[in-house]
PDB file of C-alpha atoms in Angstrom:
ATOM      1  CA  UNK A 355      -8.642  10.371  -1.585  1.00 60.00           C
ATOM      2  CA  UNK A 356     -11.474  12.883  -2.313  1.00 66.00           C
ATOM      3  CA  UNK A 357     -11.150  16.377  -0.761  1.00 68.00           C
ATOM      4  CA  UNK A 358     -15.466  16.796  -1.469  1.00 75.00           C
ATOM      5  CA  UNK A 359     -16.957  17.218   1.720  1.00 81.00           C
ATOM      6  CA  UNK A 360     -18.524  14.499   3.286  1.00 80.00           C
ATOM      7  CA  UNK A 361     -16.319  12.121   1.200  1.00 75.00           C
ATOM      8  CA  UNK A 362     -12.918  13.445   2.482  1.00 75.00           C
ATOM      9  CA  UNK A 363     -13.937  11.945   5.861  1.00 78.00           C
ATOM     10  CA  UNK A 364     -13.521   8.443   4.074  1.00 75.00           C
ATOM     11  CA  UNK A 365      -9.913   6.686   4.400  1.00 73.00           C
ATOM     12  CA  UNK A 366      -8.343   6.742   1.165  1.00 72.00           C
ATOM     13  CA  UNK A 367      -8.869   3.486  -1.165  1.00 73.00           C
ATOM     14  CA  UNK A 368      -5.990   0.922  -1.357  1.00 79.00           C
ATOM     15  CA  UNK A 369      -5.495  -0.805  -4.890  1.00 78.00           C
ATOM     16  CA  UNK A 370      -2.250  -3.037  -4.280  1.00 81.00           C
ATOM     17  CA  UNK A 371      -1.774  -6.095  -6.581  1.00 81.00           C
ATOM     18  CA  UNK A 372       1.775  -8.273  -5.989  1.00 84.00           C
ATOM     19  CA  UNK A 373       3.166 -10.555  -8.593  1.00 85.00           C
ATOM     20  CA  UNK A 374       4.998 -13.429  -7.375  1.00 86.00           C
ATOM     21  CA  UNK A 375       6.110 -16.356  -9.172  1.00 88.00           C
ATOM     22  CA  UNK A 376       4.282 -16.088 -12.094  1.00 90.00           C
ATOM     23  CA  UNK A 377       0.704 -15.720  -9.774  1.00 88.00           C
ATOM     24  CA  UNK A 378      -1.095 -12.412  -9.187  1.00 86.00           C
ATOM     25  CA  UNK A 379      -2.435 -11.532  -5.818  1.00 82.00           C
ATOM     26  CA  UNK A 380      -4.929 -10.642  -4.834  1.00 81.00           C
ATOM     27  CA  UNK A 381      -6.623 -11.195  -8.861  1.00 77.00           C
ATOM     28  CA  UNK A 382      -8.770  -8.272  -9.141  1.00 72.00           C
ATOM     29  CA  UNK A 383      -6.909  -5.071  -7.240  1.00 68.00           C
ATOM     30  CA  UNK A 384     -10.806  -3.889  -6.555  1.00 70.00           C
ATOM     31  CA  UNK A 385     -11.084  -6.359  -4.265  1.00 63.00           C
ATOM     32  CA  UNK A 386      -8.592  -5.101  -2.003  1.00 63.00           C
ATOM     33  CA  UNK A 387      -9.808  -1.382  -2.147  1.00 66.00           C
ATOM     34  CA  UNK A 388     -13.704  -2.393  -1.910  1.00 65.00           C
ATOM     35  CA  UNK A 389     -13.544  -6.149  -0.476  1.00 62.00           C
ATOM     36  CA  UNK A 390     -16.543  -8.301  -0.739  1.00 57.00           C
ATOM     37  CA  UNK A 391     -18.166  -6.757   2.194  1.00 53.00           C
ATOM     38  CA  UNK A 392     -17.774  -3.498   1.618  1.00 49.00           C
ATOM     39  CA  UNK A 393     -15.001  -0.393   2.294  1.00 52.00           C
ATOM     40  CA  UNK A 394     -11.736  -1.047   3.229  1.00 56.00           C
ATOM     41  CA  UNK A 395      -9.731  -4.251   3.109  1.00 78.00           C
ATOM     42  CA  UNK A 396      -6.995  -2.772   2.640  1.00 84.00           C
ATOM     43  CA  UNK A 397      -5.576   0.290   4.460  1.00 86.00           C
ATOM     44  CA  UNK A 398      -3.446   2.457   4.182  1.00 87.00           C
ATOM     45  CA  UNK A 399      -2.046   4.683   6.759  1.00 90.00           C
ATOM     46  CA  UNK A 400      -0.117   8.390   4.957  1.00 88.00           C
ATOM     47  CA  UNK A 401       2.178   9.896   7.361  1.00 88.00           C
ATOM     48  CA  UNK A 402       5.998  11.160   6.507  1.00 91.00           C
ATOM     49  CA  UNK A 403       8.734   9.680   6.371  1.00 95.00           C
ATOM     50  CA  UNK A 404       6.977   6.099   6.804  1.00 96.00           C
ATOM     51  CA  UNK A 405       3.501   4.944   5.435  1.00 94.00           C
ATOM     52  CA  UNK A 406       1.952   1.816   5.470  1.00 95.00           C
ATOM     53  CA  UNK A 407      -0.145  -0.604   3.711  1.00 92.00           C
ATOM     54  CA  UNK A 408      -1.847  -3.688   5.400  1.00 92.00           C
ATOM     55  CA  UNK A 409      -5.053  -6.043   4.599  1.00 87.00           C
ATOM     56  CA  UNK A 410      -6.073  -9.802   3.962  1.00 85.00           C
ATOM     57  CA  UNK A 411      -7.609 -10.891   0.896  1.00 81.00           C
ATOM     58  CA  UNK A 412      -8.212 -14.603   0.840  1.00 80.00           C
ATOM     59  CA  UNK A 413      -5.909 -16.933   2.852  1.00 87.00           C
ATOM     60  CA  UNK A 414      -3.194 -14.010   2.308  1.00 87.00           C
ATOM     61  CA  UNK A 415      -2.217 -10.946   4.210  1.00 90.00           C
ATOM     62  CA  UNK A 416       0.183  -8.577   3.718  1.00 92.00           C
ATOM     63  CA  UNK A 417       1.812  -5.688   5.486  1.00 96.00           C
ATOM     64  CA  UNK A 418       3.711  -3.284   3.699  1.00 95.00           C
ATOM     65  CA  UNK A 419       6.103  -0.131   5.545  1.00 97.00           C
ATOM     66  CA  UNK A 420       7.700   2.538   3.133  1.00 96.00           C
ATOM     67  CA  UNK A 421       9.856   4.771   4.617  1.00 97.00           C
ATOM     68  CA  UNK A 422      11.084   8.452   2.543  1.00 96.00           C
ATOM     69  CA  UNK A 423      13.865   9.952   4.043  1.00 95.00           C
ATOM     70  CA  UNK A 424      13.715  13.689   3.526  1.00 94.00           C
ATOM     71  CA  UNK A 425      17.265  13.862   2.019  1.00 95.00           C
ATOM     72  CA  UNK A 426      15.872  11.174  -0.442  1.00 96.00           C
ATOM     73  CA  UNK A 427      12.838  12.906  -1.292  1.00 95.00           C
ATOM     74  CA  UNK A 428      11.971  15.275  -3.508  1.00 96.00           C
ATOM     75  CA  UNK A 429       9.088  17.685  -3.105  1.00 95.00           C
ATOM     76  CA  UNK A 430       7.429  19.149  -5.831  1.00 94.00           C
ATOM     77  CA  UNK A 431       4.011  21.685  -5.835  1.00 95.00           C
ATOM     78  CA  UNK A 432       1.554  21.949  -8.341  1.00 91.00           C
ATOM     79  CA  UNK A 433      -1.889  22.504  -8.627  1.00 91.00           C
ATOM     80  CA  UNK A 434      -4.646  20.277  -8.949  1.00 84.00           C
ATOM     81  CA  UNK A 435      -7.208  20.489 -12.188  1.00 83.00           C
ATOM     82  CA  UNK A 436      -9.519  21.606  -9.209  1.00 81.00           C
ATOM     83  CA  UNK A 437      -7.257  24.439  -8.543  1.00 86.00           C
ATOM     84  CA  UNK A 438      -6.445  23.548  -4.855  1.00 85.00           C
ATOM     85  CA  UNK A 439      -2.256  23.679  -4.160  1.00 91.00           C
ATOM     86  CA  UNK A 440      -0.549  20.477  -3.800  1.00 89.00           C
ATOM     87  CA  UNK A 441       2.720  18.560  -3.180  1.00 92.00           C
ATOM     88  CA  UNK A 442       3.972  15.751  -4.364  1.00 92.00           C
ATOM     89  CA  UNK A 443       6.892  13.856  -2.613  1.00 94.00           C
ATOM     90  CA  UNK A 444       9.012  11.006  -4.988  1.00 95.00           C
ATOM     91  CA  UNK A 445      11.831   9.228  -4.041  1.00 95.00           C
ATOM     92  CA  UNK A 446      13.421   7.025  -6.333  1.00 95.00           C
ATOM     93  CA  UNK A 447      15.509   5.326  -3.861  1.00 96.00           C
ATOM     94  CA  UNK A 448      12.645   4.855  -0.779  1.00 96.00           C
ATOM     95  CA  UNK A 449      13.158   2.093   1.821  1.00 97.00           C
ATOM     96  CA  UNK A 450      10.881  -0.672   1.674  1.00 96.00           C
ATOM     97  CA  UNK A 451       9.789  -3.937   4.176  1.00 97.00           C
ATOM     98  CA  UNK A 452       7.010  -6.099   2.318  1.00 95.00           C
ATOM     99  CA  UNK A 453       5.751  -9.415   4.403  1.00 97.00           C
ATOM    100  CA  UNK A 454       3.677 -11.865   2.640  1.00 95.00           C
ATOM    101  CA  UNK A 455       1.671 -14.018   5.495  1.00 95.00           C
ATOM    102  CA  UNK A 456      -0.727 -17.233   4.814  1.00 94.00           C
ATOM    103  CA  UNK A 457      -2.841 -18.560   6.836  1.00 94.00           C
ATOM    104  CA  UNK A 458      -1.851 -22.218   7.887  1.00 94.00           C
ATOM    105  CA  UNK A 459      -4.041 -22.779  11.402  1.00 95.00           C
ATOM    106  CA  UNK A 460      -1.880 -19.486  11.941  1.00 96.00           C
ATOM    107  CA  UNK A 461      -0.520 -17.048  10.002  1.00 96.00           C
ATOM    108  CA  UNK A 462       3.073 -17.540   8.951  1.00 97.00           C
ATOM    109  CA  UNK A 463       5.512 -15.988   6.644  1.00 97.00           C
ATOM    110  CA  UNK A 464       5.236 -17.086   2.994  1.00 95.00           C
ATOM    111  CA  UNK A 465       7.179 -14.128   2.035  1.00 94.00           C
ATOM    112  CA  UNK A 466       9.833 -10.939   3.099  1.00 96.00           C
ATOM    113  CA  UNK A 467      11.474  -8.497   1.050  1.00 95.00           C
ATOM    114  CA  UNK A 468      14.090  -5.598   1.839  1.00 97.00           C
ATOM    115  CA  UNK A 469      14.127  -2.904  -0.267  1.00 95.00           C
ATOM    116  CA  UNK A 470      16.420  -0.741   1.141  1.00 96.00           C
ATOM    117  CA  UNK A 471      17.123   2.814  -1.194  1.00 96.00           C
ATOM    118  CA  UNK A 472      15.731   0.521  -4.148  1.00 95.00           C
ATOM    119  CA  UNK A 473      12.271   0.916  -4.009  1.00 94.00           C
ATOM    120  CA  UNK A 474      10.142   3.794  -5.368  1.00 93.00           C
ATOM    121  CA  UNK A 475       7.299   5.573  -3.614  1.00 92.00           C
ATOM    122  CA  UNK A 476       5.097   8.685  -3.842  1.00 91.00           C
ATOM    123  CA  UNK A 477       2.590  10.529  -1.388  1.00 90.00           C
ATOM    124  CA  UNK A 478       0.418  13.075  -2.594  1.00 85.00           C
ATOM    125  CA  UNK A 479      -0.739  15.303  -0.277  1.00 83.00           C
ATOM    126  CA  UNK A 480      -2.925  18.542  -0.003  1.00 79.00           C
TER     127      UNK A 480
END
Protein backbone atom coordinates (compact mmCIF):
# COMPACT_ATOMS: atom_id res chain seq x y z
CA UNK A 1 0.00 0.00 0.00
CA UNK A 2 1.51 3.44 -0.89
CA UNK A 3 1.41 6.14 1.84
CA UNK A 4 2.05 9.04 -1.40
CA UNK A 5 -0.80 11.15 -1.41
CA UNK A 6 -3.35 10.63 -3.77
CA UNK A 7 -2.23 6.95 -4.06
CA UNK A 8 -2.77 6.04 -0.33
CA UNK A 9 -6.51 6.52 -1.06
CA UNK A 10 -6.17 3.27 -3.29
CA UNK A 11 -6.98 -0.23 -1.48
CA UNK A 12 -3.91 -2.06 -1.14
CA UNK A 13 -3.01 -4.67 -4.09
CA UNK A 14 -3.69 -8.42 -3.45
CA UNK A 15 -1.06 -10.91 -5.06
CA UNK A 16 -2.33 -14.44 -3.73
CA UNK A 17 -1.35 -17.54 -5.80
CA UNK A 18 -2.57 -21.24 -4.20
CA UNK A 19 -0.98 -24.46 -5.20
CA UNK A 20 -3.11 -27.38 -5.15
CA UNK A 21 -2.52 -30.67 -6.52
CA UNK A 22 0.21 -30.07 -8.56
CA UNK A 23 -1.95 -26.88 -10.43
CA UNK A 24 -1.31 -23.19 -9.70
CA UNK A 25 -4.15 -20.81 -9.28
CA UNK A 26 -4.82 -18.30 -10.38
CA UNK A 27 -1.38 -18.66 -13.11
CA UNK A 28 -0.10 -15.26 -13.11
CA UNK A 29 -0.57 -13.67 -9.29
CA UNK A 30 -0.91 -10.12 -11.38
CA UNK A 31 -3.98 -11.10 -12.41
CA UNK A 32 -5.49 -11.22 -9.15
CA UNK A 33 -3.99 -7.81 -7.93
CA UNK A 34 -4.76 -5.95 -11.43
CA UNK A 35 -7.51 -8.36 -13.11
CA UNK A 36 -8.21 -8.03 -16.73
CA UNK A 37 -10.40 -5.10 -16.25
CA UNK A 38 -8.61 -3.17 -14.20
CA UNK A 39 -7.94 -2.57 -10.08
CA UNK A 40 -8.92 -4.90 -7.72
CA UNK A 41 -9.94 -8.52 -8.11
CA UNK A 42 -8.83 -9.35 -5.28
CA UNK A 43 -9.29 -7.60 -1.91
CA UNK A 44 -8.12 -7.49 0.91
CA UNK A 45 -9.59 -6.12 3.99
CA UNK A 46 -6.44 -5.20 7.14
CA UNK A 47 -7.99 -4.96 10.43
CA UNK A 48 -6.56 -6.76 13.85
CA UNK A 49 -6.88 -9.62 15.03
CA UNK A 50 -8.72 -10.93 11.71
CA UNK A 51 -8.04 -9.87 8.01
CA UNK A 52 -9.32 -11.10 5.00
CA UNK A 53 -8.71 -11.94 1.50
CA UNK A 54 -11.51 -12.60 -1.14
CA UNK A 55 -11.80 -12.43 -5.18
CA UNK A 56 -12.68 -14.63 -8.34
CA UNK A 57 -10.33 -15.23 -10.99
CA UNK A 58 -11.71 -17.51 -13.64
CA UNK A 59 -14.36 -20.13 -12.70
CA UNK A 60 -12.63 -19.94 -9.07
CA UNK A 61 -13.18 -17.87 -6.00
CA UNK A 62 -11.73 -17.86 -2.92
CA UNK A 63 -12.19 -16.38 0.50
CA UNK A 64 -9.55 -16.36 2.86
CA UNK A 65 -9.96 -15.16 7.04
CA UNK A 66 -6.65 -14.92 9.16
CA UNK A 67 -7.08 -14.32 12.52
CA UNK A 68 -3.71 -13.03 15.04
CA UNK A 69 -4.41 -13.36 18.45
CA UNK A 70 -2.52 -10.72 20.39
CA UNK A 71 -0.92 -13.29 22.78
CA UNK A 72 0.28 -14.97 19.46
CA UNK A 73 1.60 -11.99 17.93
CA UNK A 74 4.51 -10.32 18.05
CA UNK A 75 4.93 -6.63 17.38
CA UNK A 76 7.93 -5.23 16.22
CA UNK A 77 8.76 -1.21 15.10
CA UNK A 78 11.07 -0.09 12.69
CA UNK A 79 11.40 2.45 10.32
CA UNK A 80 10.74 2.56 6.82
CA UNK A 81 13.70 3.51 4.10
CA UNK A 82 11.28 6.59 3.82
CA UNK A 83 11.83 7.33 7.38
CA UNK A 84 8.12 7.14 8.50
CA UNK A 85 7.70 4.71 11.96
CA UNK A 86 6.23 1.42 11.48
CA UNK A 87 5.06 -1.91 13.02
CA UNK A 88 5.14 -5.04 12.00
CA UNK A 89 2.93 -7.82 13.60
CA UNK A 90 4.13 -11.86 12.89
CA UNK A 91 2.70 -14.70 14.25
CA UNK A 92 4.04 -17.91 13.54
CA UNK A 93 1.20 -19.82 14.82
CA UNK A 94 -1.95 -17.49 13.21
CA UNK A 95 -5.38 -19.11 12.70
CA UNK A 96 -6.39 -19.66 9.30
CA UNK A 97 -9.98 -20.63 7.24
CA UNK A 98 -9.20 -20.87 3.35
CA UNK A 99 -12.44 -21.88 1.02
CA UNK A 100 -11.83 -22.76 -2.48
CA UNK A 101 -15.37 -22.25 -4.49
CA UNK A 102 -16.06 -23.18 -8.39
CA UNK A 103 -18.53 -22.22 -10.22
CA UNK A 104 -20.85 -25.20 -11.32
CA UNK A 105 -24.40 -23.26 -12.35
CA UNK A 106 -23.56 -22.16 -8.62
CA UNK A 107 -20.78 -21.80 -6.69
CA UNK A 108 -19.85 -24.76 -4.53
CA UNK A 109 -17.02 -25.83 -2.40
CA UNK A 110 -14.08 -27.41 -4.26
CA UNK A 111 -11.99 -26.80 -1.31
CA UNK A 112 -11.65 -25.95 2.88
CA UNK A 113 -8.76 -25.81 4.99
CA UNK A 114 -8.27 -25.21 8.90
CA UNK A 115 -5.30 -23.87 9.93
CA UNK A 116 -5.69 -23.43 13.33
CA UNK A 117 -2.15 -21.96 15.31
CA UNK A 118 -0.35 -23.48 12.09
CA UNK A 119 -0.47 -20.93 9.72
CA UNK A 120 1.79 -17.85 9.41
CA UNK A 121 0.72 -14.27 8.77
CA UNK A 122 2.02 -10.68 8.86
CA UNK A 123 0.35 -7.09 8.71
CA UNK A 124 2.34 -4.19 8.21
CA UNK A 125 1.00 -1.23 9.27
CA UNK A 126 1.88 2.57 9.58
Amino acid sequence: MSMRPGLNKLPPLTFLRLRRNGRTWPRRSERGAVGWAGLGRFRTRIGLPVWTVSGTAGLRRIRVEVTQPLERTLALDYTDPDGGAAVCRNSESADARVLLERWWGRWRTEAEWFLDGTAHAEVGDR
